[in-house]
CSV table of C-alpha atoms in Angstrom, one decimal:
chain,number,residue,atom,x,y,z
T,1,UNK,CA,0.0,0.0,0.0
T,2,UNK,CA,1.2,3.4,-0.8
T,3,UNK,CA,1.7,5.7,2.1
T,4,UNK,CA,-0.6,8.7,2.5
T,5,UNK,CA,0.3,12.1,1.0
T,6,UNK,CA,-0.5,15.0,3.4
T,7,UNK,CA,-3.1,17.0,1.6
T,8,UNK,CA,-6.0,19.1,2.9
T,9,UNK,CA,-9.2,18.6,1.0
T,10,UNK,CA,-7.5,18.4,-2.4
T,11,UNK,CA,-4.9,21.1,-3.2
T,12,UNK,CA,-5.7,23.3,-6.2
T,13,UNK,CA,-3.3,23.5,-9.1
T,14,UNK,CA,-1.5,26.6,-10.3
T,15,UNK,CA,-4.2,27.6,-12.8
T,16,UNK,CA,-6.9,27.3,-10.1
T,17,UNK,CA,-4.7,29.2,-7.7
T,18,UNK,CA,-4.3,32.0,-10.2
T,19,UNK,CA,-8.0,32.1,-10.8
T,20,UNK,CA,-8.8,32.4,-7.1
T,21,UNK,CA,-6.1,34.9,-6.6
T,22,UNK,CA,-7.5,37.2,-9.3
T,23,UNK,CA,-11.0,36.9,-7.8
T,24,UNK,CA,-9.9,37.4,-4.2
T,25,UNK,CA,-7.4,40.2,-4.9
T,26,UNK,CA,-4.5,38.0,-3.8
T,27,UNK,CA,-1.2,38.8,-5.6
T,28,UNK,CA,-0.3,35.9,-7.9
T,29,UNK,CA,3.1,35.6,-6.3
T,30,UNK,CA,1.7,35.3,-2.8
T,31,UNK,CA,2.7,32.5,-0.4
T,32,UNK,CA,-0.8,31.1,-0.6
T,33,UNK,CA,-0.7,30.7,-4.3
T,34,UNK,CA,2.8,29.2,-4.1
T,35,UNK,CA,1.7,26.6,-1.6
T,36,UNK,CA,-1.4,25.7,-3.6
T,37,UNK,CA,0.7,25.3,-6.7
T,38,UNK,CA,3.2,23.1,-4.9
T,39,UNK,CA,1.0,20.0,-5.4
T,40,UNK,CA,1.3,20.3,-9.1
T,41,UNK,CA,3.8,17.9,-10.8
T,42,UNK,CA,4.7,16.5,-14.2
T,43,UNK,CA,5.7,13.1,-12.7
T,44,UNK,CA,3.0,10.6,-13.7
T,45,UNK,CA,3.9,8.3,-10.8
T,46,UNK,CA,3.4,11.1,-8.2
T,47,UNK,CA,0.1,12.1,-9.8
T,48,UNK,CA,-1.1,8.5,-9.7
T,49,UNK,CA,-0.1,8.1,-6.1
T,50,UNK,CA,-1.8,11.4,-5.2
T,51,UNK,CA,-5.1,10.1,-6.6
T,52,UNK,CA,-4.7,6.7,-5.0
T,53,UNK,CA,-4.1,8.2,-1.6
T,54,UNK,CA,-6.9,10.8,-1.9
T,55,UNK,CA,-9.4,8.1,-2.8
T,56,UNK,CA,-8.2,5.7,-0.1
T,57,UNK,CA,-8.5,8.4,2.5
T,58,UNK,CA,-11.8,9.9,1.4
T,59,UNK,CA,-13.7,7.1,-0.5
T,60,UNK,CA,-12.4,3.9,1.0
T,61,UNK,CA,-15.2,1.8,-0.5
T,62,UNK,CA,-14.5,3.2,-3.9
T,63,UNK,CA,-10.8,2.6,-3.4
T,64,UNK,CA,-11.4,-1.1,-2.7
T,65,UNK,CA,-13.8,-1.4,-5.7
T,66,UNK,CA,-11.2,0.2,-8.0
T,67,UNK,CA,-8.5,-2.2,-6.9
T,68,UNK,CA,-10.6,-5.1,-8.2
T,69,UNK,CA,-11.0,-3.6,-11.7
T,70,UNK,CA,-9.0,-5.0,-14.6
T,71,UNK,CA,-5.5,-3.6,-14.7
T,72,UNK,CA,-6.2,-1.4,-17.8
T,73,UNK,CA,-9.1,0.4,-16.1
T,74,UNK,CA,-7.8,0.5,-12.5
T,75,UNK,CA,-5.7,3.7,-12.8
T,76,UNK,CA,-8.4,5.5,-14.7
T,77,UNK,CA,-11.0,4.5,-12.1
T,78,UNK,CA,-8.9,6.0,-9.3
T,79,UNK,CA,-8.5,9.2,-11.4
T,80,UNK,CA,-12.3,9.5,-11.8
T,81,UNK,CA,-13.0,8.8,-8.1
T,82,UNK,CA,-10.3,11.3,-7.1
T,83,UNK,CA,-12.1,13.9,-9.4
T,84,UNK,CA,-15.4,13.0,-7.7
T,85,UNK,CA,-13.8,13.4,-4.2
T,86,UNK,CA,-12.4,16.8,-5.1
T,87,UNK,CA,-15.8,18.0,-6.1
T,88,UNK,CA,-17.7,16.3,-3.2
T,89,UNK,CA,-15.5,17.9,-0.5
T,90,UNK,CA,-15.8,21.4,-1.8
T,91,UNK,CA,-19.1,21.9,0.0
T,92,UNK,CA,-17.6,21.0,3.4
T,93,UNK,CA,-14.3,22.7,2.9
T,94,UNK,CA,-15.4,26.3,2.1
T,95,UNK,CA,-16.9,28.8,4.4
T,96,UNK,CA,-18.5,30.9,1.7
T,97,UNK,CA,-20.6,29.7,-1.3
T,98,UNK,CA,-18.7,32.2,-3.6
T,99,UNK,CA,-15.4,30.3,-2.9
T,100,UNK,CA,-17.1,27.0,-3.7
T,101,UNK,CA,-18.4,28.4,-7.0
T,102,UNK,CA,-14.9,29.5,-7.9
T,103,UNK,CA,-13.6,26.0,-7.3
T,104,UNK,CA,-16.3,24.6,-9.4
T,105,UNK,CA,-15.5,27.1,-12.1
T,106,UNK,CA,-11.9,25.9,-12.0
T,107,UNK,CA,-13.0,22.3,-12.6
T,108,UNK,CA,-15.3,23.3,-15.5
T,109,UNK,CA,-12.4,25.1,-17.1
T,110,UNK,CA,-10.1,22.2,-16.3
T,111,UNK,CA,-12.4,19.8,-18.2
T,112,UNK,CA,-12.4,22.0,-21.2
T,113,UNK,CA,-8.6,22.2,-21.1
T,114,UNK,CA,-8.3,18.5,-20.7
T,115,UNK,CA,-10.3,18.0,-23.9
T,116,UNK,CA,-8.0,20.5,-25.6
T,117,UNK,CA,-5.0,18.4,-24.5
T,118,UNK,CA,-3.8,21.2,-22.2
T,119,UNK,CA,-4.7,20.0,-18.7
T,120,UNK,CA,-3.9,22.1,-15.6
T,121,UNK,CA,-0.7,21.2,-13.9
T,122,UNK,CA,-2.5,19.6,-11.0
T,123,UNK,CA,-2.4,15.9,-10.0
T,124,UNK,CA,-6.1,14.9,-10.5
T,125,UNK,CA,-6.4,16.9,-13.7
T,126,UNK,CA,-3.3,15.3,-15.1
T,127,UNK,CA,-4.6,11.8,-14.3
T,128,UNK,CA,-8.0,12.6,-15.6
T,129,UNK,CA,-6.5,13.8,-18.9
T,130,UNK,CA,-4.7,10.4,-19.1
T,131,UNK,CA,-8.0,8.6,-18.6
T,132,UNK,CA,-9.8,10.7,-21.1
T,133,UNK,CA,-7.1,10.1,-23.7
T,134,UNK,CA,-7.0,6.3,-23.1
T,135,UNK,CA,-10.7,5.6,-22.9
T,136,UNK,CA,-12.2,8.5,-24.9
T,137,UNK,CA,-14.4,9.4,-21.9
T,138,UNK,CA,-17.6,11.4,-22.6
T,139,UNK,CA,-17.1,15.0,-21.6
T,140,UNK,CA,-20.9,15.4,-20.9
T,141,UNK,CA,-20.8,13.0,-17.9
T,142,UNK,CA,-17.8,14.9,-16.3
T,143,UNK,CA,-19.5,18.3,-16.7
T,144,UNK,CA,-22.8,17.0,-15.4
T,145,UNK,CA,-21.2,15.9,-12.2
T,146,UNK,CA,-19.6,19.3,-11.7
T,147,UNK,CA,-22.9,21.1,-12.5
T,148,UNK,CA,-24.9,19.0,-10.1
T,149,UNK,CA,-22.3,19.4,-7.3
T,150,UNK,CA,-22.4,23.2,-8.0
T,151,UNK,CA,-26.1,23.3,-7.5
T,152,UNK,CA,-25.7,21.4,-4.2
T,153,UNK,CA,-23.6,24.3,-2.8
T,154,UNK,CA,-27.0,25.9,-1.9
T,155,UNK,CA,-26.7,23.9,1.3
T,156,UNK,CA,-30.4,22.9,1.8
T,157,UNK,CA,-32.3,19.7,2.4
T,158,UNK,CA,-33.7,17.9,-0.6
T,159,UNK,CA,-37.4,18.8,-1.0
T,160,UNK,CA,-38.4,15.3,-2.0
T,161,UNK,CA,-37.0,11.8,-2.4
T,162,UNK,CA,-37.3,12.3,-6.2
T,163,UNK,CA,-35.0,15.3,-5.9
T,164,UNK,CA,-32.4,13.2,-4.1
T,165,UNK,CA,-32.7,10.6,-6.8
T,166,UNK,CA,-32.2,13.2,-9.5
T,167,UNK,CA,-29.1,14.4,-7.7
T,168,UNK,CA,-27.8,10.9,-7.4
T,169,UNK,CA,-28.4,10.1,-11.1
T,170,UNK,CA,-26.5,13.2,-12.1
T,171,UNK,CA,-23.5,12.5,-9.8
T,172,UNK,CA,-23.2,8.8,-8.9
T,173,UNK,CA,-24.7,7.3,-12.0
T,174,UNK,CA,-22.7,9.6,-14.2
T,175,UNK,CA,-19.5,8.3,-12.5
T,176,UNK,CA,-20.6,4.7,-13.2
T,177,UNK,CA,-21.2,5.6,-16.9
T,178,UNK,CA,-17.6,6.8,-17.0
T,179,UNK,CA,-16.4,3.6,-15.3
T,180,UNK,CA,-18.2,1.6,-17.9
T,181,UNK,CA,-16.4,3.5,-20.6
T,182,UNK,CA,-13.1,2.7,-18.9
T,183,UNK,CA,-14.1,-1.0,-19.2
T,184,UNK,CA,-14.9,-0.5,-22.9
T,185,UNK,CA,-18.6,-1.3,-22.3
T,186,UNK,CA,-21.3,0.5,-24.3
T,187,UNK,CA,-24.6,-1.3,-23.7
T,188,UNK,CA,-28.1,0.0,-23.0
T,189,UNK,CA,-28.8,-2.7,-20.3
T,190,UNK,CA,-25.6,-1.8,-18.5
T,191,UNK,CA,-26.6,1.9,-18.6
T,192,UNK,CA,-30.0,1.1,-17.1
T,193,UNK,CA,-28.4,-0.9,-14.3
T,194,UNK,CA,-25.8,1.9,-13.7
T,195,UNK,CA,-28.6,4.4,-13.4
T,196,UNK,CA,-30.3,2.5,-10.7
T,197,UNK,CA,-27.1,1.6,-8.8
T,198,UNK,CA,-26.1,5.3,-8.9
T,199,UNK,CA,-29.4,6.3,-7.4
T,200,UNK,CA,-29.1,3.7,-4.7
T,201,UNK,CA,-25.6,4.9,-4.0
T,202,UNK,CA,-26.7,8.5,-3.6
T,203,UNK,CA,-29.6,7.5,-1.3
T,204,UNK,CA,-27.4,5.3,0.9
T,205,UNK,CA,-24.7,8.0,1.1
T,206,UNK,CA,-27.3,10.4,2.3
T,207,UNK,CA,-28.3,8.0,5.1
T,208,UNK,CA,-24.8,7.1,6.1
T,209,UNK,CA,-23.8,10.7,6.3
T,210,UNK,CA,-26.7,11.7,8.5
T,211,UNK,CA,-24.8,11.4,11.9
T,212,UNK,CA,-21.9,13.4,10.5
T,213,UNK,CA,-24.2,16.1,9.1
T,214,UNK,CA,-26.3,16.2,12.3
T,215,UNK,CA,-23.2,16.8,14.4
T,216,UNK,CA,-22.7,19.9,12.3
T,217,UNK,CA,-26.4,20.9,12.7
T,218,UNK,CA,-27.1,20.1,9.1
T,219,UNK,CA,-29.9,17.9,7.7
T,220,UNK,CA,-30.1,16.9,4.1
T,221,UNK,CA,-32.7,14.1,4.2
T,222,UNK,CA,-35.8,14.5,1.9
T,223,UNK,CA,-38.2,16.9,3.5
T,224,UNK,CA,-41.3,15.1,2.1
T,225,UNK,CA,-40.4,11.9,3.9
T,226,UNK,CA,-39.6,13.7,7.1
T,227,UNK,CA,-42.9,15.6,7.0
T,228,UNK,CA,-44.8,12.4,6.3
T,229,UNK,CA,-43.5,10.9,9.6
T,230,UNK,CA,-43.5,14.1,11.6
T,231,UNK,CA,-39.8,14.2,12.1
T,232,UNK,CA,-38.2,17.6,12.3
T,233,UNK,CA,-34.7,18.7,11.5
T,234,UNK,CA,-34.1,19.2,15.2
T,235,UNK,CA,-34.9,15.5,15.8
T,236,UNK,CA,-31.9,14.6,13.6
T,237,UNK,CA,-29.7,17.3,15.0
T,238,UNK,CA,-30.3,16.0,18.5
T,239,UNK,CA,-29.7,12.4,17.4
T,240,UNK,CA,-33.2,11.4,18.2
T,241,UNK,CA,-33.8,7.6,18.0
T,242,UNK,CA,-37.5,7.6,18.3
T,243,UNK,CA,-39.8,5.6,16.0
T,244,UNK,CA,-40.7,8.4,13.7
T,245,UNK,CA,-37.0,9.1,12.9
T,246,UNK,CA,-36.5,5.4,12.2
T,247,UNK,CA,-39.5,5.4,9.9
T,248,UNK,CA,-37.9,8.1,7.9
T,249,UNK,CA,-34.7,6.0,7.6
T,250,UNK,CA,-36.9,2.9,6.7
T,251,UNK,CA,-38.6,4.7,3.8
T,252,UNK,CA,-35.4,6.1,2.4
T,253,UNK,CA,-33.5,2.8,2.8
T,254,UNK,CA,-36.4,0.9,1.2
T,255,UNK,CA,-36.1,3.1,-1.9
T,256,UNK,CA,-32.4,2.4,-2.2
T,257,UNK,CA,-33.2,-1.4,-2.0
T,258,UNK,CA,-35.8,-1.0,-4.7
T,259,UNK,CA,-33.2,0.6,-7.0
T,260,UNK,CA,-30.7,-2.3,-6.2
T,261,UNK,CA,-33.5,-4.8,-7.2
T,262,UNK,CA,-34.2,-2.9,-10.4
T,263,UNK,CA,-30.4,-2.9,-11.2
T,264,UNK,CA,-30.2,-6.6,-10.7
T,265,UNK,CA,-33.2,-7.3,-12.9
T,266,UNK,CA,-30.9,-6.5,-15.8
T,267,UNK,CA,-28.2,-8.9,-14.7
T,268,UNK,CA,-29.0,-11.5,-17.4
T,269,UNK,CA,-28.7,-8.9,-20.1
T,270,UNK,CA,-25.7,-6.9,-18.8
T,271,UNK,CA,-22.4,-7.9,-20.5
T,272,UNK,CA,-20.0,-9.7,-18.1
T,273,UNK,CA,-17.4,-7.0,-18.8
T,274,UNK,CA,-19.6,-4.4,-17.1
T,275,UNK,CA,-19.9,-6.2,-13.8
T,276,UNK,CA,-16.7,-4.8,-12.3
T,277,UNK,CA,-18.1,-1.3,-12.5
T,278,UNK,CA,-21.0,-2.4,-10.3
T,279,UNK,CA,-19.0,-3.8,-7.4
T,280,UNK,CA,-20.3,-0.9,-5.3
T,281,UNK,CA,-23.5,-2.9,-4.9
T,282,UNK,CA,-21.7,-5.0,-2.3
T,283,UNK,CA,-21.1,-1.9,-0.2
T,284,UNK,CA,-24.7,-0.7,-0.5
T,285,UNK,CA,-26.1,-4.1,0.3
T,286,UNK,CA,-23.8,-4.3,3.4
T,287,UNK,CA,-25.1,-1.0,4.8
T,288,UNK,CA,-28.7,-1.7,4.1
T,289,UNK,CA,-28.4,-5.0,5.9
T,290,UNK,CA,-26.7,-3.4,8.9
T,291,UNK,CA,-29.2,-0.6,9.2
T,292,UNK,CA,-32.0,-3.1,9.1
T,293,UNK,CA,-30.4,-5.1,11.9
T,294,UNK,CA,-30.1,-1.8,13.8
T,295,UNK,CA,-33.9,-1.4,13.3
T,296,UNK,CA,-33.2,1.6,11.0
T,297,UNK,CA,-31.6,3.6,13.7
T,298,UNK,CA,-29.1,5.6,11.6
T,299,UNK,CA,-27.4,6.8,14.9
T,300,UNK,CA,-26.6,3.2,16.1
T,301,UNK,CA,-22.9,2.9,17.0
T,302,UNK,CA,-22.6,-0.3,14.9
T,303,UNK,CA,-23.2,1.8,11.8
T,304,UNK,CA,-20.3,4.1,12.5
T,305,UNK,CA,-17.8,1.3,12.3
T,306,UNK,CA,-16.3,-0.1,9.0
T,307,UNK,CA,-17.1,-3.7,8.2
T,308,UNK,CA,-13.8,-5.5,8.4
T,309,UNK,CA,-15.1,-8.3,6.1
T,310,UNK,CA,-16.0,-5.9,3.3
T,311,UNK,CA,-12.7,-6.4,1.3
T,312,UNK,CA,-13.4,-10.2,1.4
T,313,UNK,CA,-17.0,-9.7,0.3
T,314,UNK,CA,-15.9,-7.5,-2.5
T,315,UNK,CA,-13.3,-9.9,-3.7
T,316,UNK,CA,-15.7,-12.9,-3.6
T,317,UNK,CA,-18.3,-10.9,-5.6
T,318,UNK,CA,-15.6,-9.9,-8.1
T,319,UNK,CA,-14.5,-13.5,-8.4
T,320,UNK,CA,-18.0,-14.6,-9.1
T,321,UNK,CA,-18.4,-11.7,-11.6
T,322,UNK,CA,-21.8,-10.9,-10.3
T,323,UNK,CA,-23.4,-7.8,-8.8
């Protein structure tokens, strides 16, 4: 295993630093810009290691799944997941929406530059450029992830479960479409399965993150489900474990399970080559089983621990080539 690289929430490259400097009246030669630019490198091995360590520390489940992909797709998968991590952590790492919008603007510009063969001198951008060149990745999916993450900077709860599903489709499903391209798969049944798995991923992520968000006095669970069961935001902020709070978790978890079932209904039609992109279903299934055993108490201590058997479960599913 590669050792961790010390990096706080994804260091921005030199072009991004200049962009932020211009919009915050920071002199381009300032110490802040120099430090931000210091993560940039032209060494492919360092860039690869940066992405690997970033994904391992911020998306461990995705890290494990990526390691089980065929060799020709593994590095590109880590680049895509590192890109996703960079975008996902913007919301929690900035104190002002304006700064977050600037970072998103950097990534929009970076994608355009990547497709012009002139990527920013920044580790994730460099690795993403390599993946795009190798697998002819569709630009639309990359931009859609950025656009949806940008909308999410509004920092409000989802109005409905359907809104959460739409967000999940535009972020998590788009990422899986890109993973399928890394595997050389272009198949309508695989795309349908990917759509449902991405939606399940987004829903489960929302549930799993509830204790963390609640500790920061934030609640992002769908308001329509909360209102249906008479659960207020304050109930979640206080870590309430009453039945109405559990009922909210039950309804949301049930919808994730429905999407997993829909995804698996395509299993006989999905090409075998696509299955490695769907290994995340093992992680989703594991959480849904554990939250059910906890009687849908999302604050139960057992749910805050990582399942030590998960790597083995992922390996076995990979060996069977099923999802």
